[in-house]
């Protein structure tokens, strides 16, 4: 049994994706990206040794950590997997991509480095933690992790991550510092063959953008994304930007992009353009919500085709008496391939289960829409 605590999310037969955390955090650091990534992938998040719920096993190098991660993959029968890692988690993935290239389908490194600065600074931090524990690191870590530490450290996510740091086993944390002190893959970067994305936070003081550029310049064909307003935990500071970059790298559109595409395909450009034009700062969050959630998360799911989703939607709108929305979705049903006769059958079905008055009003609404559509033809 692997000593690394881990969790699996997403479809059982989804392409394997391993997510590596940064030093002092737990697998919760990936929470903002999890839902989007787990729509397409079987996602494995793990805790570093002595972090989160993992046992405090001894490690001396990033290679030792990489062996533990490969043991996780072997435990689940994954011969190949996509990998994304933050900081130390990114170094683990980079090491695997260098030394076991046959295992890595693609690589993403977020706020990471081929060499994490002065080795002596890491040895000093290791000595401090062995002597005093991780508690005294909280203030300095918040300043490194977050672009606006005064705000983010007080949020639920920020508090949870700082609690993770405080509860990390001191010896395990110090051992990871020792591993970072001797980590240097600069000469090995040209040997990475996996498609690679490097993500940098422009406000990252721990691994500044220059570190990301060194990675991107050294890895053949690597892409580089720099994110404004993001410090070392860029996925916490700018969750949507990091999610979008990762999804694009993995070949999936960001839910909002997918949502906009499907919304336009079903409701028509004219309706979406009108809704966008009429949007105000007050209604913008709602428009963003329905685009990401209704259209980007629900209408794009593979379980039902759009014709079936139109039938379900028409029934629900009749039941609730939402006639203006019903008119909109009668037009959408035509776009999705239903005929006027099939729409009539759906409405007739609603008469049985939603009531005759509701169906009567629905038929009147649908008739007007269908007559207008016939006239336009």
PDB file of C-alpha atoms in Angstrom, residues 37-332:
ATOM      1  CA  UNK A  37     -10.461  18.839 -14.554  1.00  0.00           C
ATOM      2  CA  UNK A  38     -12.513  15.934 -13.217  1.00  0.00           C
ATOM      3  CA  UNK A  39     -15.140  16.354 -15.913  1.00  0.00           C
ATOM      4  CA  UNK A  40     -12.740  14.817 -18.429  1.00  0.00           C
ATOM      5  CA  UNK A  41     -10.084  13.027 -16.362  1.00  0.00           C
ATOM      6  CA  UNK A  42      -9.672  10.486 -13.607  1.00  0.00           C
ATOM      7  CA  UNK A  43      -7.941  12.898 -11.261  1.00  0.00           C
ATOM      8  CA  UNK A  44      -5.565  11.730  -8.539  1.00  0.00           C
ATOM      9  CA  UNK A  45      -4.524  14.305  -5.925  1.00  0.00           C
ATOM     10  CA  UNK A  46      -1.957  13.363  -3.312  1.00  0.00           C
ATOM     11  CA  UNK A  47      -0.476  14.738  -0.109  1.00  0.00           C
ATOM     12  CA  UNK A  48       3.301  15.025   0.199  1.00  0.00           C
ATOM     13  CA  UNK A  49       4.927  12.946   2.966  1.00  0.00           C
ATOM     14  CA  UNK A  50       3.957  14.301   6.369  1.00  0.00           C
ATOM     15  CA  UNK A  51       1.523  16.748   4.776  1.00  0.00           C
ATOM     16  CA  UNK A  52      -2.251  16.480   4.932  1.00  0.00           C
ATOM     17  CA  UNK A  53      -3.069  12.871   5.746  1.00  0.00           C
ATOM     18  CA  UNK A  54       0.113  11.260   4.373  1.00  0.00           C
ATOM     19  CA  UNK A  55       2.541   9.362   6.555  1.00  0.00           C
ATOM     20  CA  UNK A  56       5.831  11.082   7.386  1.00  0.00           C
ATOM     21  CA  UNK A  57       8.090   8.802   5.357  1.00  0.00           C
ATOM     22  CA  UNK A  58      11.750   9.767   4.933  1.00  0.00           C
ATOM     23  CA  UNK A  59      12.799  11.468   1.681  1.00  0.00           C
ATOM     24  CA  UNK A  60      16.081  13.120   0.758  1.00  0.00           C
ATOM     25  CA  UNK A  61      15.608  14.150  -2.884  1.00  0.00           C
ATOM     26  CA  UNK A  62      12.920  15.024  -5.402  1.00  0.00           C
ATOM     27  CA  UNK A  63      13.751  11.665  -6.984  1.00  0.00           C
ATOM     28  CA  UNK A  64      12.523   9.987  -3.788  1.00  0.00           C
ATOM     29  CA  UNK A  65       9.252  11.891  -4.061  1.00  0.00           C
ATOM     30  CA  UNK A  66       8.959  10.994  -7.737  1.00  0.00           C
ATOM     31  CA  UNK A  67       9.345   7.306  -6.845  1.00  0.00           C
ATOM     32  CA  UNK A  68       6.470   7.628  -4.369  1.00  0.00           C
ATOM     33  CA  UNK A  69       4.266   9.206  -7.038  1.00  0.00           C
ATOM     34  CA  UNK A  70       5.174   6.517  -9.555  1.00  0.00           C
ATOM     35  CA  UNK A  71       4.239   3.996  -6.873  1.00  0.00           C
ATOM     36  CA  UNK A  72       0.814   5.641  -6.686  1.00  0.00           C
ATOM     37  CA  UNK A  73       0.406   5.355 -10.452  1.00  0.00           C
ATOM     38  CA  UNK A  74       1.486   1.708 -10.349  1.00  0.00           C
ATOM     39  CA  UNK A  75      -0.950   1.054  -7.491  1.00  0.00           C
ATOM     40  CA  UNK A  76      -3.795   2.163  -9.774  1.00  0.00           C
ATOM     41  CA  UNK A  77      -2.448   0.433 -12.874  1.00  0.00           C
ATOM     42  CA  UNK A  78      -1.606   3.659 -14.702  1.00  0.00           C
ATOM     43  CA  UNK A  79       1.242   3.099 -17.120  1.00  0.00           C
ATOM     44  CA  UNK A  80       0.846   6.617 -18.545  1.00  0.00           C
ATOM     45  CA  UNK A  81      -0.734   9.711 -17.080  1.00  0.00           C
ATOM     46  CA  UNK A  82      -1.002  13.448 -17.482  1.00  0.00           C
ATOM     47  CA  UNK A  83       0.688  15.378 -14.706  1.00  0.00           C
ATOM     48  CA  UNK A  84       0.313  18.885 -13.307  1.00  0.00           C
ATOM     49  CA  UNK A  85       2.140  20.147 -10.241  1.00  0.00           C
ATOM     50  CA  UNK A  86       2.562  23.310  -8.216  1.00  0.00           C
ATOM     51  CA  UNK A  87       6.067  24.344  -7.090  1.00  0.00           C
ATOM     52  CA  UNK A  88       7.566  21.209  -5.464  1.00  0.00           C
ATOM     53  CA  UNK A  89       4.734  19.247  -7.057  1.00  0.00           C
ATOM     54  CA  UNK A  90       5.853  20.623 -10.415  1.00  0.00           C
ATOM     55  CA  UNK A  91       9.453  19.628  -9.708  1.00  0.00           C
ATOM     56  CA  UNK A  92       8.272  16.070  -9.085  1.00  0.00           C
ATOM     57  CA  UNK A  93       6.520  15.992 -12.443  1.00  0.00           C
ATOM     58  CA  UNK A  94       9.517  17.502 -14.205  1.00  0.00           C
ATOM     59  CA  UNK A  95      11.787  14.855 -12.677  1.00  0.00           C
ATOM     60  CA  UNK A  96       9.475  12.075 -13.868  1.00  0.00           C
ATOM     61  CA  UNK A  97       9.275  13.615 -17.345  1.00  0.00           C
ATOM     62  CA  UNK A  98      13.096  13.676 -17.516  1.00  0.00           C
ATOM     63  CA  UNK A  99      13.838  10.242 -16.090  1.00  0.00           C
ATOM     64  CA  UNK A 100      10.703   8.258 -16.981  1.00  0.00           C
ATOM     65  CA  UNK A 101       9.434   9.956 -20.152  1.00  0.00           C
ATOM     66  CA  UNK A 102       7.419   6.896 -21.165  1.00  0.00           C
ATOM     67  CA  UNK A 103       5.114   7.471 -18.191  1.00  0.00           C
ATOM     68  CA  UNK A 104       4.115  11.093 -18.878  1.00  0.00           C
ATOM     69  CA  UNK A 105       1.471  11.916 -21.499  1.00  0.00           C
ATOM     70  CA  UNK A 106       1.689  15.658 -20.831  1.00  0.00           C
ATOM     71  CA  UNK A 107       3.237  17.914 -18.212  1.00  0.00           C
ATOM     72  CA  UNK A 108       2.103  21.183 -16.639  1.00  0.00           C
ATOM     73  CA  UNK A 109       4.253  22.995 -14.071  1.00  0.00           C
ATOM     74  CA  UNK A 110       2.705  25.843 -12.109  1.00  0.00           C
ATOM     75  CA  UNK A 111       4.896  28.366 -10.274  1.00  0.00           C
ATOM     76  CA  UNK A 112       7.797  25.928 -10.261  1.00  0.00           C
ATOM     77  CA  UNK A 113      11.480  25.904 -11.177  1.00  0.00           C
ATOM     78  CA  UNK A 114      14.337  23.783 -12.481  1.00  0.00           C
ATOM     79  CA  UNK A 115      16.379  25.064  -9.511  1.00  0.00           C
ATOM     80  CA  UNK A 116      14.734  26.714  -6.513  1.00  0.00           C
ATOM     81  CA  UNK A 117      17.286  29.395  -5.687  1.00  0.00           C
ATOM     82  CA  UNK A 118      20.077  29.341  -3.114  1.00  0.00           C
ATOM     83  CA  UNK A 119      20.468  25.866  -1.543  1.00  0.00           C
ATOM     84  CA  UNK A 120      21.651  27.392   1.721  1.00  0.00           C
ATOM     85  CA  UNK A 121      18.355  29.232   2.171  1.00  0.00           C
ATOM     86  CA  UNK A 122      16.523  25.893   2.030  1.00  0.00           C
ATOM     87  CA  UNK A 123      18.906  24.332   4.522  1.00  0.00           C
ATOM     88  CA  UNK A 124      18.344  27.244   6.880  1.00  0.00           C
ATOM     89  CA  UNK A 125      14.579  26.886   6.587  1.00  0.00           C
ATOM     90  CA  UNK A 126      14.876  23.153   7.232  1.00  0.00           C
ATOM     91  CA  UNK A 127      16.912  23.837  10.383  1.00  0.00           C
ATOM     92  CA  UNK A 128      14.380  26.406  11.569  1.00  0.00           C
ATOM     93  CA  UNK A 129      11.466  24.015  11.113  1.00  0.00           C
ATOM     94  CA  UNK A 130      13.280  21.174  12.860  1.00  0.00           C
ATOM     95  CA  UNK A 131      13.862  23.509  15.801  1.00  0.00           C
ATOM     96  CA  UNK A 132      10.567  25.433  15.930  1.00  0.00           C
ATOM     97  CA  UNK A 133       8.003  23.547  13.834  1.00  0.00           C
ATOM     98  CA  UNK A 134       6.028  25.018  10.933  1.00  0.00           C
ATOM     99  CA  UNK A 135       3.908  27.445  12.960  1.00  0.00           C
ATOM    100  CA  UNK A 136       6.341  30.371  12.706  1.00  0.00           C
ATOM    101  CA  UNK A 137       6.289  30.081   8.883  1.00  0.00           C
ATOM    102  CA  UNK A 138       2.650  31.124   8.539  1.00  0.00           C
ATOM    103  CA  UNK A 139       3.080  34.870   8.040  1.00  0.00           C
ATOM    104  CA  UNK A 140       5.995  34.556   5.616  1.00  0.00           C
ATOM    105  CA  UNK A 141       4.256  31.772   3.706  1.00  0.00           C
ATOM    106  CA  UNK A 142       1.078  33.814   3.288  1.00  0.00           C
ATOM    107  CA  UNK A 143       3.180  36.671   1.888  1.00  0.00           C
ATOM    108  CA  UNK A 144       4.734  34.286  -0.655  1.00  0.00           C
ATOM    109  CA  UNK A 145       1.600  32.327  -1.475  1.00  0.00           C
ATOM    110  CA  UNK A 146      -0.938  35.092  -2.081  1.00  0.00           C
ATOM    111  CA  UNK A 147      -0.829  38.290  -4.099  1.00  0.00           C
ATOM    112  CA  UNK A 148      -3.080  39.931  -1.488  1.00  0.00           C
ATOM    113  CA  UNK A 149      -2.148  38.055   1.694  1.00  0.00           C
ATOM    114  CA  UNK A 150      -4.144  40.339   4.007  1.00  0.00           C
ATOM    115  CA  UNK A 151      -7.313  39.367   2.151  1.00  0.00           C
ATOM    116  CA  UNK A 152      -6.700  35.804   0.977  1.00  0.00           C
ATOM    117  CA  UNK A 153      -5.296  34.554   4.274  1.00  0.00           C
ATOM    118  CA  UNK A 154      -8.662  35.424   5.805  1.00  0.00           C
ATOM    119  CA  UNK A 155     -10.774  33.525   3.277  1.00  0.00           C
ATOM    120  CA  UNK A 156     -11.923  29.954   3.846  1.00  0.00           C
ATOM    121  CA  UNK A 157      -9.434  28.666   1.266  1.00  0.00           C
ATOM    122  CA  UNK A 158      -6.584  30.717   2.686  1.00  0.00           C
ATOM    123  CA  UNK A 159      -7.290  29.702   6.271  1.00  0.00           C
ATOM    124  CA  UNK A 160      -7.490  26.030   5.270  1.00  0.00           C
ATOM    125  CA  UNK A 161      -4.112  26.146   3.514  1.00  0.00           C
ATOM    126  CA  UNK A 162      -2.424  27.894   6.433  1.00  0.00           C
ATOM    127  CA  UNK A 163      -3.923  25.275   8.769  1.00  0.00           C
ATOM    128  CA  UNK A 164      -2.436  22.605   6.505  1.00  0.00           C
ATOM    129  CA  UNK A 165       0.945  24.265   6.905  1.00  0.00           C
ATOM    130  CA  UNK A 166       0.636  24.432  10.695  1.00  0.00           C
ATOM    131  CA  UNK A 167      -0.278  20.740  10.906  1.00  0.00           C
ATOM    132  CA  UNK A 168       2.537  19.516   8.616  1.00  0.00           C
ATOM    133  CA  UNK A 169       5.038  17.199  10.261  1.00  0.00           C
ATOM    134  CA  UNK A 170       8.176  19.317  10.885  1.00  0.00           C
ATOM    135  CA  UNK A 171      10.677  16.636   9.920  1.00  0.00           C
ATOM    136  CA  UNK A 172       8.766  15.828   6.730  1.00  0.00           C
ATOM    137  CA  UNK A 173       8.638  19.524   5.811  1.00  0.00           C
ATOM    138  CA  UNK A 174      12.359  19.918   6.555  1.00  0.00           C
ATOM    139  CA  UNK A 175      13.167  16.854   4.444  1.00  0.00           C
ATOM    140  CA  UNK A 176      11.303  18.393   1.510  1.00  0.00           C
ATOM    141  CA  UNK A 177      13.365  21.569   2.010  1.00  0.00           C
ATOM    142  CA  UNK A 178      16.518  19.432   1.863  1.00  0.00           C
ATOM    143  CA  UNK A 179      15.240  17.870  -1.357  1.00  0.00           C
ATOM    144  CA  UNK A 180      14.629  21.296  -2.889  1.00  0.00           C
ATOM    145  CA  UNK A 181      18.127  22.410  -1.872  1.00  0.00           C
ATOM    146  CA  UNK A 182      19.757  19.786  -4.100  1.00  0.00           C
ATOM    147  CA  UNK A 183      17.197  19.892  -6.920  1.00  0.00           C
ATOM    148  CA  UNK A 184      18.681  21.079 -10.220  1.00  0.00           C
ATOM    149  CA  UNK A 185      17.297  19.880 -13.558  1.00  0.00           C
ATOM    150  CA  UNK A 186      18.480  22.782 -15.704  1.00  0.00           C
ATOM    151  CA  UNK A 187      20.822  20.651 -17.795  1.00  0.00           C
ATOM    152  CA  UNK A 188      18.176  17.941 -18.225  1.00  0.00           C
ATOM    153  CA  UNK A 189      15.302  20.069 -19.529  1.00  0.00           C
ATOM    154  CA  UNK A 190      16.079  19.485 -23.253  1.00  0.00           C
ATOM    155  CA  UNK A 191      15.423  15.779 -22.699  1.00  0.00           C
ATOM    156  CA  UNK A 192      11.736  16.285 -21.835  1.00  0.00           C
ATOM    157  CA  UNK A 193       9.567  15.018 -24.671  1.00  0.00           C
ATOM    158  CA  UNK A 194       6.086  15.368 -23.139  1.00  0.00           C
ATOM    159  CA  UNK A 195       3.962  18.322 -24.328  1.00  0.00           C
ATOM    160  CA  UNK A 196       4.590  20.862 -21.579  1.00  0.00           C
ATOM    161  CA  UNK A 197       2.883  23.972 -20.246  1.00  0.00           C
ATOM    162  CA  UNK A 198       4.634  26.307 -17.826  1.00  0.00           C
ATOM    163  CA  UNK A 199       2.436  28.650 -15.772  1.00  0.00           C
ATOM    164  CA  UNK A 200       3.869  31.614 -13.879  1.00  0.00           C
ATOM    165  CA  UNK A 201       2.361  34.104 -11.465  1.00  0.00           C
ATOM    166  CA  UNK A 202       3.638  37.565 -12.261  1.00  0.00           C
ATOM    167  CA  UNK A 203       3.537  38.462  -8.561  1.00  0.00           C
ATOM    168  CA  UNK A 204       5.308  35.246  -7.504  1.00  0.00           C
ATOM    169  CA  UNK A 205       8.256  36.035  -5.259  1.00  0.00           C
ATOM    170  CA  UNK A 206       9.158  32.398  -4.525  1.00  0.00           C
ATOM    171  CA  UNK A 207       9.555  31.304  -8.142  1.00  0.00           C
ATOM    172  CA  UNK A 208       9.511  34.535 -10.170  1.00  0.00           C
ATOM    173  CA  UNK A 209       8.544  34.548 -13.846  1.00  0.00           C
ATOM    174  CA  UNK A 210      12.232  34.295 -14.776  1.00  0.00           C
ATOM    175  CA  UNK A 211      12.199  30.747 -13.362  1.00  0.00           C
ATOM    176  CA  UNK A 212       9.222  29.888 -15.549  1.00  0.00           C
ATOM    177  CA  UNK A 213      10.915  31.327 -18.611  1.00  0.00           C
ATOM    178  CA  UNK A 214      13.994  29.225 -17.914  1.00  0.00           C
ATOM    179  CA  UNK A 215      11.782  26.124 -17.823  1.00  0.00           C
ATOM    180  CA  UNK A 216       9.917  27.087 -20.983  1.00  0.00           C
ATOM    181  CA  UNK A 217      13.103  27.968 -22.846  1.00  0.00           C
ATOM    182  CA  UNK A 218      14.781  24.724 -21.785  1.00  0.00           C
ATOM    183  CA  UNK A 219      11.938  22.295 -22.546  1.00  0.00           C
ATOM    184  CA  UNK A 220      11.491  21.739 -26.294  1.00  0.00           C
ATOM    185  CA  UNK A 221       8.195  23.156 -27.538  1.00  0.00           C
ATOM    186  CA  UNK A 222       6.962  24.197 -24.078  1.00  0.00           C
ATOM    187  CA  UNK A 223       4.271  26.829 -23.803  1.00  0.00           C
ATOM    188  CA  UNK A 224       4.394  29.634 -21.240  1.00  0.00           C
ATOM    189  CA  UNK A 225       1.460  31.413 -19.610  1.00  0.00           C
ATOM    190  CA  UNK A 226       2.075  34.309 -17.234  1.00  0.00           C
ATOM    191  CA  UNK A 227      -0.871  35.253 -15.028  1.00  0.00           C
ATOM    192  CA  UNK A 228      -1.265  38.772 -13.723  1.00  0.00           C
ATOM    193  CA  UNK A 229      -2.326  39.263 -10.127  1.00  0.00           C
ATOM    194  CA  UNK A 230      -1.098  35.833  -9.068  1.00  0.00           C
ATOM    195  CA  UNK A 231       1.596  34.965  -6.554  1.00  0.00           C
ATOM    196  CA  UNK A 232       3.053  31.533  -5.734  1.00  0.00           C
ATOM    197  CA  UNK A 233      -0.308  29.776  -5.322  1.00  0.00           C
ATOM    198  CA  UNK A 234      -1.602  31.121  -8.607  1.00  0.00           C
ATOM    199  CA  UNK A 235      -4.460  28.628  -8.665  1.00  0.00           C
ATOM    200  CA  UNK A 236      -5.822  30.202  -5.482  1.00  0.00           C
ATOM    201  CA  UNK A 237      -5.216  33.834  -6.493  1.00  0.00           C
ATOM    202  CA  UNK A 238      -6.515  33.447 -10.061  1.00  0.00           C
ATOM    203  CA  UNK A 239      -8.394  30.127 -10.163  1.00  0.00           C
ATOM    204  CA  UNK A 240     -10.226  30.668 -13.468  1.00  0.00           C
ATOM    205  CA  UNK A 241      -7.101  31.752 -15.317  1.00  0.00           C
ATOM    206  CA  UNK A 242      -5.134  28.726 -14.137  1.00  0.00           C
ATOM    207  CA  UNK A 243      -8.034  26.378 -14.858  1.00  0.00           C
ATOM    208  CA  UNK A 244      -8.431  27.762 -18.366  1.00  0.00           C
ATOM    209  CA  UNK A 245      -4.716  27.366 -19.083  1.00  0.00           C
ATOM    210  CA  UNK A 246      -4.680  23.765 -17.857  1.00  0.00           C
ATOM    211  CA  UNK A 247      -7.823  22.795 -19.751  1.00  0.00           C
ATOM    212  CA  UNK A 248      -6.487  24.287 -22.970  1.00  0.00           C
ATOM    213  CA  UNK A 249      -3.208  22.429 -22.486  1.00  0.00           C
ATOM    214  CA  UNK A 250      -5.095  19.174 -21.928  1.00  0.00           C
ATOM    215  CA  UNK A 251      -7.241  19.760 -25.013  1.00  0.00           C
ATOM    216  CA  UNK A 252     -10.492  20.852 -23.366  1.00  0.00           C
ATOM    217  CA  UNK A 253     -12.224  24.226 -23.597  1.00  0.00           C
ATOM    218  CA  UNK A 254     -12.726  26.163 -20.386  1.00  0.00           C
ATOM    219  CA  UNK A 255     -16.373  25.702 -19.279  1.00  0.00           C
ATOM    220  CA  UNK A 256     -17.218  29.349 -19.976  1.00  0.00           C
ATOM    221  CA  UNK A 257     -15.835  29.029 -23.503  1.00  0.00           C
ATOM    222  CA  UNK A 258     -17.758  25.812 -24.058  1.00  0.00           C
ATOM    223  CA  UNK A 259     -20.815  27.402 -22.485  1.00  0.00           C
ATOM    224  CA  UNK A 260     -20.710  30.401 -24.787  1.00  0.00           C
ATOM    225  CA  UNK A 261     -20.356  28.138 -27.794  1.00  0.00           C
ATOM    226  CA  UNK A 262     -23.288  25.915 -26.817  1.00  0.00           C
ATOM    227  CA  UNK A 263     -25.442  28.838 -25.694  1.00  0.00           C
ATOM    228  CA  UNK A 264     -24.999  30.485 -29.085  1.00  0.00           C
ATOM    229  CA  UNK A 265     -25.576  27.217 -30.934  1.00  0.00           C
ATOM    230  CA  UNK A 266     -28.849  26.527 -29.104  1.00  0.00           C
ATOM    231  CA  UNK A 267     -30.331  29.997 -28.502  1.00  0.00           C
ATOM    232  CA  UNK A 268     -28.807  31.833 -31.453  1.00  0.00           C
ATOM    233  CA  UNK A 269     -26.303  34.648 -31.758  1.00  0.00           C
ATOM    234  CA  UNK A 270     -29.012  37.327 -31.749  1.00  0.00           C
ATOM    235  CA  UNK A 271     -30.349  36.306 -28.341  1.00  0.00           C
ATOM    236  CA  UNK A 272     -26.895  35.960 -26.754  1.00  0.00           C
ATOM    237  CA  UNK A 273     -25.705  39.253 -28.239  1.00  0.00           C
ATOM    238  CA  UNK A 274     -28.831  40.982 -26.959  1.00  0.00           C
ATOM    239  CA  UNK A 275     -28.374  39.501 -23.487  1.00  0.00           C
ATOM    240  CA  UNK A 276     -24.726  40.570 -23.483  1.00  0.00           C
ATOM    241  CA  UNK A 277     -25.583  44.093 -24.624  1.00  0.00           C
ATOM    242  CA  UNK A 278     -28.239  44.479 -21.922  1.00  0.00           C
ATOM    243  CA  UNK A 279     -25.967  43.097 -19.216  1.00  0.00           C
ATOM    244  CA  UNK A 280     -24.933  45.487 -16.444  1.00  0.00           C
ATOM    245  CA  UNK A 281     -22.455  45.223 -13.562  1.00  0.00           C
ATOM    246  CA  UNK A 282     -25.453  44.137 -11.481  1.00  0.00           C
ATOM    247  CA  UNK A 283     -26.458  41.307 -13.854  1.00  0.00           C
ATOM    248  CA  UNK A 284     -22.970  40.339 -15.074  1.00  0.00           C
ATOM    249  CA  UNK A 285     -22.446  37.740 -12.306  1.00  0.00           C
ATOM    250  CA  UNK A 286     -25.745  36.050 -13.234  1.00  0.00           C
ATOM    251  CA  UNK A 287     -24.887  35.995 -16.939  1.00  0.00           C
ATOM    252  CA  UNK A 288     -21.503  34.511 -16.074  1.00  0.00           C
ATOM    253  CA  UNK A 289     -23.178  31.931 -13.810  1.00  0.00           C
ATOM    254  CA  UNK A 290     -25.648  30.652 -16.406  1.00  0.00           C
ATOM    255  CA  UNK A 291     -22.998  30.608 -19.122  1.00  0.00           C
ATOM    256  CA  UNK A 292     -20.546  28.596 -17.026  1.00  0.00           C
ATOM    257  CA  UNK A 293     -22.981  26.391 -15.147  1.00  0.00           C
ATOM    258  CA  UNK A 294     -26.127  25.868 -17.242  1.00  0.00           C
ATOM    259  CA  UNK A 295     -24.478  25.956 -20.662  1.00  0.00           C
ATOM    260  CA  UNK A 296     -20.872  25.095 -19.871  1.00  0.00           C
ATOM    261  CA  UNK A 297     -21.486  22.346 -17.293  1.00  0.00           C
ATOM    262  CA  UNK A 298     -24.954  20.886 -17.954  1.00  0.00           C
ATOM    263  CA  UNK A 299     -25.773  21.350 -21.642  1.00  0.00           C
ATOM    264  CA  UNK A 300     -22.297  20.101 -22.591  1.00  0.00           C
ATOM    265  CA  UNK A 301     -22.534  16.848 -20.632  1.00  0.00           C
ATOM    266  CA  UNK A 302     -22.393  13.728 -22.843  1.00  0.00           C
ATOM    267  CA  UNK A 303     -25.185  11.802 -21.097  1.00  0.00           C
ATOM    268  CA  UNK A 304     -28.073  13.251 -23.142  1.00  0.00           C
ATOM    269  CA  UNK A 305     -28.181  14.655 -26.656  1.00  0.00           C
ATOM    270  CA  UNK A 306     -29.492  18.159 -27.243  1.00  0.00           C
ATOM    271  CA  UNK A 307     -32.838  16.973 -28.600  1.00  0.00           C
ATOM    272  CA  UNK A 308     -33.508  15.127 -25.357  1.00  0.00           C
ATOM    273  CA  UNK A 309     -32.347  18.071 -23.261  1.00  0.00           C
ATOM    274  CA  UNK A 310     -34.773  20.290 -25.185  1.00  0.00           C
ATOM    275  CA  UNK A 311     -37.642  17.911 -24.403  1.00  0.00           C
ATOM    276  CA  UNK A 312     -36.767  17.926 -20.710  1.00  0.00           C
ATOM    277  CA  UNK A 313     -36.397  21.710 -20.668  1.00  0.00           C
ATOM    278  CA  UNK A 314     -39.755  22.295 -22.386  1.00  0.00           C
ATOM    279  CA  UNK A 315     -41.497  20.059 -19.849  1.00  0.00           C
ATOM    280  CA  UNK A 316     -39.900  21.819 -16.888  1.00  0.00           C
ATOM    281  CA  UNK A 317     -40.800  25.265 -18.222  1.00  0.00           C
ATOM    282  CA  UNK A 318     -44.422  24.253 -18.799  1.00  0.00           C
ATOM    283  CA  UNK A 319     -44.634  22.834 -15.278  1.00  0.00           C
ATOM    284  CA  UNK A 320     -43.333  26.084 -13.788  1.00  0.00           C
ATOM    285  CA  UNK A 321     -45.369  28.361 -16.053  1.00  0.00           C
ATOM    286  CA  UNK A 322     -42.300  30.183 -17.389  1.00  0.00           C
ATOM    287  CA  UNK A 323     -43.869  31.197 -20.707  1.00  0.00           C
ATOM    288  CA  UNK A 324     -41.221  33.711 -21.801  1.00  0.00           C
ATOM    289  CA  UNK A 325     -38.482  31.138 -21.293  1.00  0.00           C
ATOM    290  CA  UNK A 326     -40.726  28.550 -22.948  1.00  0.00           C
ATOM    291  CA  UNK A 327     -40.913  30.619 -26.118  1.00  0.00           C
ATOM    292  CA  UNK A 328     -37.140  30.907 -26.140  1.00  0.00           C
ATOM    293  CA  UNK A 329     -36.739  27.152 -25.767  1.00  0.00           C
ATOM    294  CA  UNK A 330     -39.340  26.276 -28.383  1.00  0.00           C
ATOM    295  CA  UNK A 331     -37.071  28.113 -30.812  1.00  0.00           C
ATOM    296  CA  UNK A 332     -34.096  26.275 -29.312  1.00  0.00           C
TER     297      UNK A 332
END
